[in-house]
Amino acid sequence: MQRIGVFVCWCGSNIAGTVDVKAVAEALKNEPGVVHSANYQYMCSQAGQELIKDAIKEHKLTGIVVCSCSPRMHEGTFRKTAEAAGLNPYMVEIANIREQCSWIHKDIAEGTEKAIVLGRTAIAKVNLNAPLMAGESPVTKRALVIGGGIAGIQTALDIADAGFEVDIVETKPTIGGKMAQLDKTFPTLDCAACILTPKMVDVAQHEKIKIYSYSEVVDVRGFVGNFEVTIKKRARFVKEDICTGCGLCTEKCPQKKVPNEFNLGMDNRRAIYIPFAQAVPKVATIDPNYCTMLKTGKCGVCAKVCTANAIDYTQKDEFIDQKYGAIVAATGFNPISMEKFDEFAYSQSKDVITSLEFERLMNAAGPTAGKLVRPSDGKHPQKIVFVQCVGSRCAACAEKGKEYCSKICCMYTAKHAMLTRDKYPDTDVTVFYIDVRTPGKNFDEFYRRAAEEYGVHYIKGMVGKISPEGDKLMVRASDLLANKQINMEADLVVLAAAIEPDKSARPLATMLTASMDTNDFFTEAHPKLRPVESPTAGVFLSGCCQGPKDIPETVSQAGAAAAKVIGLLAKDKLKGNPCVAHSDEMMCNGCSSCEKVCPYGAITYEDKEFRGPNRTTLIRRIAKVNEAICQGCGCCTVACPSGAMDLKGFASKQIMAEVDAICK
Amino acid sequence: MQKINREVLINKANELLSNGTINRVFGWEKGDFSYDVTPTIYFTADQMNKKFIFDDFCGANFSKYLVAETKKDQNKVGVFLKPCDTYSFNQLLTEHRFDKEKVYAIGVPCDGMVDEKKIKAFFGEGISSITSEGDEIIVDTLYDGVKKVKKADVLQERCQNCKSKKHVYYDELIGEDGEVLDSNRFDEVEKLEKMTADERFAFWQNELSKCIRCNACRDVCPACTCEKCVFNNPNSGVENKSPANEFEEKMFHIIRAFHVAGRCTDCGECSRVCPQGIPLHLLNRKFIKDINSFYGNYQAGEQEGSRAPLTNYTKEDLEPSEAVNKGDN
Amino acid sequence: MQVNEFKPKIVAFCCNWCSYAGADLAGSNRLAYPAEVKVIRVPCSCRVNPMFILRAFQRGADGVIICGCHPGDCHYTSGNYYTRRRMALLFSMLDYLGIEKGRTRVEWVSAAEGAKFAQTMNDFVQTVTALGENKRLEDLRCKK
Amino acid sequence: MEKSKENLIQDVVRRSGVNPRKCMKCGKCSGTCPAYDEMEYHPHQFVYMIETGDIEPLLKSKSIYKCLTCFACVDRCPRGVEPAKLIESIRLSVIREQGNNHLTPQMIPELIDEEMPQQALVTAFRKYTK
């Protein structure tokens, strides 16, 4: 018979507030197998854990039940406590009497009675627990970073510097991401290209890093330490290793009318192109949708012109299979589409642009070589209006816009306003804001400089409507402090659009079985304590794919994700999950139902000799579970009619014991 | 009356026994009553001459016996398989329950088997002998002489709605192969589905409470070939030999139907052998009807190695809430 | 109890990765749902065997609900797809046997849907309370 | 006003079906209001004053008759607060008092001009009389 200890936690007043913890401890004292019952204010604290360790030694306990918060919170803690006291860590069961009892029931009697039932359920389960040993599985010493923006670049560099191989998969022809499109960066106003391109070159020259540009991940199999990923390298029709990036072909290509997505369509590029000068890899790419040679077979100018004859029209998409120990999602963000915001007339007038488009206009490598002009008539704008929170901070029920604050718009708008006033002192700049949020080192000082030294007019009040009249834009907004309605003319309006995760994030999450929140940002394992890990072991989050953030925060989170990956790859062996399936060979029919439902292919079959009737030997086909591959989902246990297949830690008898305890 | 008479089968068996292809053969043996036919293994031709029979009462499906029989002896065992038996044979092969090299299957066309309960329903208990002539059954009763009844009126339910006369597996076929028939075997299920919940509950409570848990249905079912059944296994948690009330029968029958769901070939043996005459096939047919309507038509055992619906999925399967409402259209 | 206001017994099987986390989130947001609902944690909704459901009814439960990740988000990639098939067939059979449809239910709740979890539980308890005590499936043996 | 202040405010909020606390004070409703200049109190002030309970000035102010009920504020409010319904609710509190009809049939002739759309008359009667 088991010797079980029950420990009821008060969790300060979180549990004790609506559950009579003493009565629970008292009631569970005379449950079958219980030899010791105690309660304490903070069971997970140092003192609480000591109390458990002493009780284990003193009463020679063979199993413990902790009635406390959710097992997802402290199951690990109490398992380590048991292990420290010499008890097998899997002889611990947690009854969740906080999130699923005290916090949701006001009436003490009801809460206490439920807590007792939940305690009784855990005791019934621990009575049938058996000590389990975690198996081990090897770790592939290579990491995969999905996304080549600053987040992906920084993570890859940090991991590679620790000596591990890293592959970066980037959908665009070059790494660099959104940061490559920026002009200056806040709060120090140093030029984005100057601080990014050296890192891009480091990545290109780092012997441990391999870049798969113009590629995407199409399939992920396996689990932490043993991922198998299929990468689709889209046909570029240019031989990467031969092309020197001289750009001759990009000048001679006759197809000139291709909207240049790097400049957000504000100018055109050729069918064969290099996104920007400092592109890494500096290799041309042919756009199959526009290249007449690929569409009709009649052209071939780039092939004739190319001195290194690196052009190959017959190139096909390539599928590469590779093994990885860890995967980092760094898919980045995009501004949301402005189509639905017709009150700002984004689609009616070319002079209403988003901040990213403004960034390209200010950028020396941009469509207008850095001259700030109105996209409609190319004239220099005398009056510019910046509109904040466009699409951010909207109600959940509003069908357009996002609920969250996009965090970076106040700072980059202050930057834009300051740069405009600095370069064109005669231009009048007005910013309509709800509140300016500048939480960061030197952030507020930066915003004050924009307002005080550069004379940017900050008006507290949202813009209600923008209507193009003639070549001017009529801006109607409210000035809450002066309690006036402002109707002013503007030559250029810049909308600070909300940002959302990249479209490739949702399919990627499905492949990685990583969970996402309702806005398609990756959900972190714990919002405060584990922000760079996904709940799926072996998957890490870096940059805006986890939530809106600026460059300083992205780089620090990229470093954190890299540290977690290095921590994982440094291990030679990974402690597996001991709660895996196990087949009882005496009862197994060998019918392959379990093998068919196993998502990981962890079940194989062998013919084994058994003692048959009157000294004959019987050969029977029985199932074998590879404990290193099995992840313990339990699907096979239900597919198996005879119950031969069972799951350690969640055995059928244990679950039925829990059902009985609940329904008694 | 079966077109193939017993001499043809005996000669075939004898031929195979003598040329050493097989050293024993499964066949039907005449029991005390003419409707009481039991499966037996024959080793020699004269044993067969004495007891072998093939008439309108040979419903027994030998596929399940092969699981144990092929383990006893290395050489081949001969087996006569009616069309519906061959589906069970294929399903057992799919589940690797025996090695087909150890079996020599002889396909036997079948013209439908008779249900003795129906004959008793006509003539009561006093029956001394039953013989069949053409498409008529001649019943020699103790008190009121010789009676005749049309064979079609006393066919077994599964033969009235015979789903296929086609042998899906045989090493050798006697006579020609038949066709898959489109039978209206689901009418009974539809009739039940159209009832209200209370009527259905009353129907099943009345039927299942007759159950004496003799486990004949499980022991004859070719899909129920577990080494150790959960209901017999003391540490399975659901072990219960004799139920204390009608729920435990329901639990036994629901779980058994669930275990064979997607694997049951609808051979109807469970209803044939049930001493209490419970229409157990209606449970399995409900699962087959649901699988057909939810996931596309699937006939277990039609094709060896096919993937059972419950070990498969598509991303667009319907939700359980929709399934429950769709069930009673 | 003098007040014979009927309190149903509800067993909720919640998958560890999504719906159990959703239940915890409902707890941390203090979203109340009736105390009659008791949660059993399973690694995945595909671990729930029809035997457990019938065992719960046999032991006097009045309603059983299985919560899992949204199809496509399962931590084990295909677990909830099998749950969906198994429960579709099982619920259809229970209805065929004349057991009230409202007593069993499958609900997909993600880790971010605390409100949905609480709402689902409130709604389920209401449905089961309306159906009253589970007479048709209960094992008379364990009636006090 | 014999009705106590609290339940008058509760009436106004209940009738409008709007939760004034959802307002994040961004001013977009007033920023887009075409009748802003004629109104003494503007849409964002209606929401704020109702939320703080200071509604006497609103009841006395003429701005409740200046609102055109064009619902631009309702359509554009990022938080879905629907200020126009609050203004309507305040207006109803006023014109539902005995003899407070803001428009009488006799006043119609000199208000009419050729371009006046038929709809304007119907809306006027709906809004200003009870």
Tab-separated table of C-alpha atoms in Angstrom, chain A residues 387-613:
chain	number	residue	atom	x	y	z
A	387	VAL	CA	-1.880	60.612	-37.708
A	388	GLN	CA	-1.194	58.251	-34.802
A	389	CYS	CA	-2.879	54.990	-33.750
A	390	VAL	CA	-4.367	54.177	-37.143
A	391	GLY	CA	-5.775	50.676	-36.668
A	392	SER	CA	-4.219	50.226	-33.237
A	393	ARG	CA	-6.118	50.236	-29.924
A	394	CYS	CA	-9.438	49.406	-31.613
A	395	ALA	CA	-12.254	47.503	-29.936
A	396	ALA	CA	-12.248	43.732	-30.398
A	397	CYS	CA	-15.633	43.946	-32.083
A	398	ALA	CA	-14.451	46.545	-34.630
A	399	GLU	CA	-13.967	44.547	-37.823
A	400	LYS	CA	-11.048	46.725	-38.892
A	401	GLY	CA	-7.940	47.416	-36.822
A	402	LYS	CA	-6.192	45.629	-33.963
A	403	GLU	CA	-6.928	45.664	-30.259
A	404	TYR	CA	-3.341	46.121	-29.103
A	405	CYS	CA	-1.039	49.173	-29.089
A	406	SER	CA	1.652	48.692	-31.757
A	407	LYS	CA	4.270	50.175	-29.402
A	408	ILE	CA	6.726	51.632	-31.949
A	409	CYS	CA	4.631	54.237	-33.808
A	410	CYS	CA	5.000	57.108	-31.311
A	411	MET	CA	8.774	56.838	-31.453
A	412	TYR	CA	9.136	56.513	-35.225
A	413	THR	CA	6.656	59.328	-35.809
A	414	ALA	CA	8.702	61.587	-33.496
A	415	LYS	CA	11.770	60.518	-35.490
A	416	HIS	CA	10.065	61.306	-38.829
A	417	ALA	CA	8.849	64.676	-37.546
A	418	MET	CA	12.286	65.591	-36.219
A	419	LEU	CA	14.111	64.514	-39.391
A	420	THR	CA	11.650	66.443	-41.587
A	421	ARG	CA	11.988	69.629	-39.518
A	422	ASP	CA	15.777	69.214	-39.486
A	423	LYS	CA	16.133	68.716	-43.253
A	424	TYR	CA	13.379	71.111	-44.343
A	425	PRO	CA	13.037	73.810	-41.616
A	426	ASP	CA	10.337	75.601	-43.628
A	427	THR	CA	8.001	72.583	-43.540
A	428	ASP	CA	5.253	72.749	-40.930
A	429	VAL	CA	4.800	69.373	-39.159
A	430	THR	CA	1.734	68.507	-37.063
A	431	VAL	CA	1.193	65.253	-35.164
A	432	PHE	CA	-2.320	64.266	-33.997
A	433	TYR	CA	-1.981	61.871	-31.085
A	434	ILE	CA	-4.122	60.241	-28.371
A	435	ASP	CA	-1.189	59.811	-26.026
A	436	VAL	CA	2.518	59.670	-26.841
A	437	ARG	CA	4.010	56.498	-25.398
A	438	THR	CA	7.806	56.652	-25.086
A	439	PRO	CA	8.780	54.048	-22.478
A	440	GLY	CA	12.482	53.405	-22.986
A	441	LYS	CA	15.974	54.646	-22.388
A	442	ASN	CA	16.338	58.169	-23.818
A	443	PHE	CA	12.966	57.761	-25.512
A	444	ASP	CA	11.047	60.568	-23.807
A	445	GLU	CA	13.996	62.936	-24.073
A	446	PHE	CA	13.997	62.171	-27.832
A	447	TYR	CA	10.262	62.997	-28.072
A	448	ARG	CA	10.715	66.241	-26.062
A	449	ARG	CA	13.563	67.266	-28.400
A	450	ALA	CA	11.250	66.789	-31.380
A	451	ALA	CA	8.598	68.981	-29.741
A	452	GLU	CA	10.841	71.605	-28.111
A	453	GLU	CA	13.915	72.023	-30.347
A	454	TYR	CA	12.407	71.166	-33.707
A	455	GLY	CA	8.998	72.803	-33.131
A	456	VAL	CA	6.810	69.899	-34.084
A	457	HIS	CA	3.169	70.754	-33.309
A	458	TYR	CA	1.732	67.968	-31.144
A	459	ILE	CA	-2.084	68.214	-30.963
A	460	LYS	CA	-3.929	65.924	-28.578
A	461	GLY	CA	-6.951	64.702	-30.554
A	462	MET	CA	-7.659	62.137	-33.179
A	463	VAL	CA	-8.123	62.938	-36.844
A	464	GLY	CA	-11.783	62.288	-37.770
A	465	LYS	CA	-11.688	62.627	-41.513
A	466	ILE	CA	-9.313	63.405	-44.393
A	467	SER	CA	-10.839	64.465	-47.689
A	468	PRO	CA	-8.767	65.246	-50.791
A	469	GLU	CA	-9.808	68.649	-52.219
A	470	GLY	CA	-7.987	69.827	-55.303
A	471	ASP	CA	-4.324	69.071	-54.780
A	472	LYS	CA	-4.628	69.660	-51.027
A	473	LEU	CA	-5.847	67.312	-48.282
A	474	MET	CA	-8.497	68.699	-45.878
A	475	VAL	CA	-7.774	67.273	-42.420
A	476	ARG	CA	-10.619	67.503	-39.877
A	477	ALA	CA	-9.571	66.629	-36.337
A	478	SER	CA	-10.519	67.564	-32.795
A	479	ASP	CA	-8.195	69.463	-30.465
A	480	LEU	CA	-9.255	68.160	-27.069
A	481	LEU	CA	-7.134	70.564	-25.023
A	482	ALA	CA	-8.329	73.717	-26.827
A	483	ASN	CA	-11.769	72.138	-27.210
A	484	LYS	CA	-11.772	73.173	-30.886
A	485	GLN	CA	-12.357	71.312	-34.089
A	486	ILE	CA	-9.383	71.753	-36.398
A	487	ASN	CA	-9.912	71.969	-40.143
A	488	MET	CA	-6.519	72.371	-41.771
A	489	GLU	CA	-4.994	71.829	-45.141
A	490	ALA	CA	-2.118	69.421	-45.576
A	491	ASP	CA	0.144	68.565	-48.509
A	492	LEU	CA	1.094	65.142	-47.168
A	493	VAL	CA	-0.535	62.874	-44.551
A	494	VAL	CA	1.397	60.023	-42.942
A	495	LEU	CA	-0.613	57.297	-41.186
A	496	ALA	CA	1.072	55.402	-38.329
A	497	ALA	CA	-0.423	52.050	-39.299
A	498	ALA	CA	-0.742	49.237	-36.763
A	499	ILE	CA	1.624	46.279	-37.273
A	500	GLU	CA	0.578	42.624	-37.479
A	501	PRO	CA	2.499	39.335	-37.717
A	502	ASP	CA	3.765	38.230	-41.134
A	503	LYS	CA	1.272	36.094	-43.085
A	504	SER	CA	3.722	33.135	-43.061
A	505	ALA	CA	3.460	32.900	-39.262
A	506	ARG	CA	0.107	31.073	-39.084
A	507	PRO	CA	1.040	28.133	-41.386
A	508	LEU	CA	4.435	27.953	-39.676
A	509	ALA	CA	2.775	27.665	-36.264
A	510	THR	CA	0.669	24.780	-37.517
A	511	MET	CA	3.796	23.041	-38.795
A	512	LEU	CA	5.633	23.604	-35.508
A	513	THR	CA	2.479	22.798	-33.501
A	514	ALA	CA	3.291	26.054	-31.688
A	515	SER	CA	0.232	27.851	-30.335
A	516	MET	CA	-0.809	31.358	-31.375
A	517	ASP	CA	-3.048	33.997	-29.863
A	518	THR	CA	-6.123	35.387	-31.592
A	519	ASN	CA	-3.976	38.068	-33.347
A	520	ASP	CA	-1.650	35.406	-34.851
A	521	PHE	CA	1.288	36.361	-32.619
A	522	PHE	CA	3.135	33.294	-31.301
A	523	THR	CA	2.093	32.509	-27.727
A	524	GLU	CA	5.059	32.390	-25.361
A	525	ALA	CA	5.479	29.601	-22.799
A	526	HIS	CA	4.926	32.126	-19.996
A	527	PRO	CA	4.223	35.852	-20.602
A	528	LYS	CA	6.549	37.001	-17.804
A	529	LEU	CA	8.898	34.121	-16.972
A	530	ARG	CA	9.567	32.481	-20.382
A	531	PRO	CA	8.931	35.119	-23.077
A	532	VAL	CA	11.288	33.724	-25.728
A	533	GLU	CA	10.168	30.092	-25.667
A	534	SER	CA	7.087	28.550	-27.220
A	535	PRO	CA	5.152	25.996	-25.135
A	536	THR	CA	6.276	23.475	-27.772
A	537	ALA	CA	9.686	22.286	-26.532
A	538	GLY	CA	12.525	23.133	-28.926
A	539	VAL	CA	10.727	26.070	-30.560
A	540	PHE	CA	11.882	29.580	-29.631
A	541	LEU	CA	10.556	33.047	-30.460
A	542	SER	CA	12.627	36.027	-31.534
A	543	GLY	CA	11.402	39.470	-32.535
A	544	CYS	CA	7.989	40.767	-33.599
A	545	CYS	CA	6.556	37.314	-34.301
A	546	GLN	CA	5.891	37.189	-30.539
A	547	GLY	CA	4.490	40.729	-30.266
A	548	PRO	CA	5.094	44.311	-31.402
A	549	LYS	CA	8.516	45.553	-30.321
A	550	ASP	CA	11.225	47.990	-31.413
A	551	ILE	CA	14.759	47.209	-32.597
A	552	PRO	CA	16.532	47.440	-29.199
A	553	GLU	CA	14.005	45.020	-27.674
A	554	THR	CA	14.102	42.733	-30.725
A	555	VAL	CA	17.881	42.451	-30.539
A	556	SER	CA	17.812	41.730	-26.801
A	557	GLN	CA	15.075	39.115	-27.302
A	558	ALA	CA	17.044	37.644	-30.221
A	559	GLY	CA	20.034	37.264	-27.910
A	560	ALA	CA	17.829	35.653	-25.247
A	561	ALA	CA	16.406	33.177	-27.763
A	562	ALA	CA	19.952	32.387	-28.894
A	563	ALA	CA	20.990	31.765	-25.272
A	564	LYS	CA	18.085	29.321	-24.848
A	565	VAL	CA	19.038	27.537	-28.086
A	566	ILE	CA	22.694	27.330	-27.025
A	567	GLY	CA	21.542	25.929	-23.662
A	568	LEU	CA	19.633	23.239	-25.512
A	569	LEU	CA	22.280	22.401	-28.140
A	570	ALA	CA	25.041	22.277	-25.531
A	571	LYS	CA	23.466	19.131	-24.116
A	572	ASP	CA	24.522	15.882	-25.758
A	573	LYS	CA	21.535	14.010	-24.474
A	574	LEU	CA	18.071	15.380	-23.864
A	575	LYS	CA	16.041	14.079	-20.977
A	576	GLY	CA	13.007	12.610	-22.676
A	577	ASN	CA	9.480	12.578	-21.419
A	578	PRO	CA	8.980	9.402	-19.350
A	579	CYS	CA	5.208	9.476	-19.793
A	580	VAL	CA	5.404	7.438	-22.992
A	581	ALA	CA	3.334	4.558	-24.332
A	582	HIS	CA	4.186	0.975	-23.448
A	583	SER	CA	2.719	-2.220	-24.895
A	584	ASP	CA	2.084	-5.363	-22.816
A	585	GLU	CA	3.376	-8.070	-25.150
A	586	MET	CA	1.258	-10.793	-23.554
A	587	MET	CA	-1.921	-8.986	-24.644
A	588	CYS	CA	-0.831	-7.410	-27.931
A	589	ASN	CA	-2.677	-8.768	-31.000
A	590	GLY	CA	-0.153	-7.261	-33.440
A	591	CYS	CA	-3.059	-5.737	-35.378
A	592	SER	CA	-1.228	-2.450	-36.302
A	593	SER	CA	-4.095	-0.164	-35.286
A	594	CYS	CA	-1.747	1.703	-32.907
A	595	GLU	CA	0.998	2.024	-35.511
A	596	LYS	CA	-1.459	3.703	-37.920
A	597	VAL	CA	-2.595	6.390	-35.467
A	598	CYS	CA	0.855	7.244	-34.085
A	599	PRO	CA	1.724	10.759	-35.318
A	600	TYR	CA	5.448	10.193	-34.731
A	601	GLY	CA	5.820	6.662	-36.195
A	602	ALA	CA	7.188	5.502	-32.840
A	603	ILE	CA	5.695	1.995	-33.073
A	604	THR	CA	7.349	-0.907	-34.896
A	605	TYR	CA	6.584	-4.604	-34.927
A	606	GLU	CA	8.627	-7.742	-34.362
A	607	ASP	CA	7.874	-11.442	-34.288
A	608	LYS	CA	8.630	-12.780	-30.852
A	609	GLU	CA	8.724	-16.325	-29.539
A	610	PHE	CA	6.297	-17.254	-26.846
A	611	ARG	CA	5.749	-20.513	-25.021
A	612	GLY	CA	2.875	-22.210	-26.816
A	613	PRO	CA	0.673	-25.087	-25.551
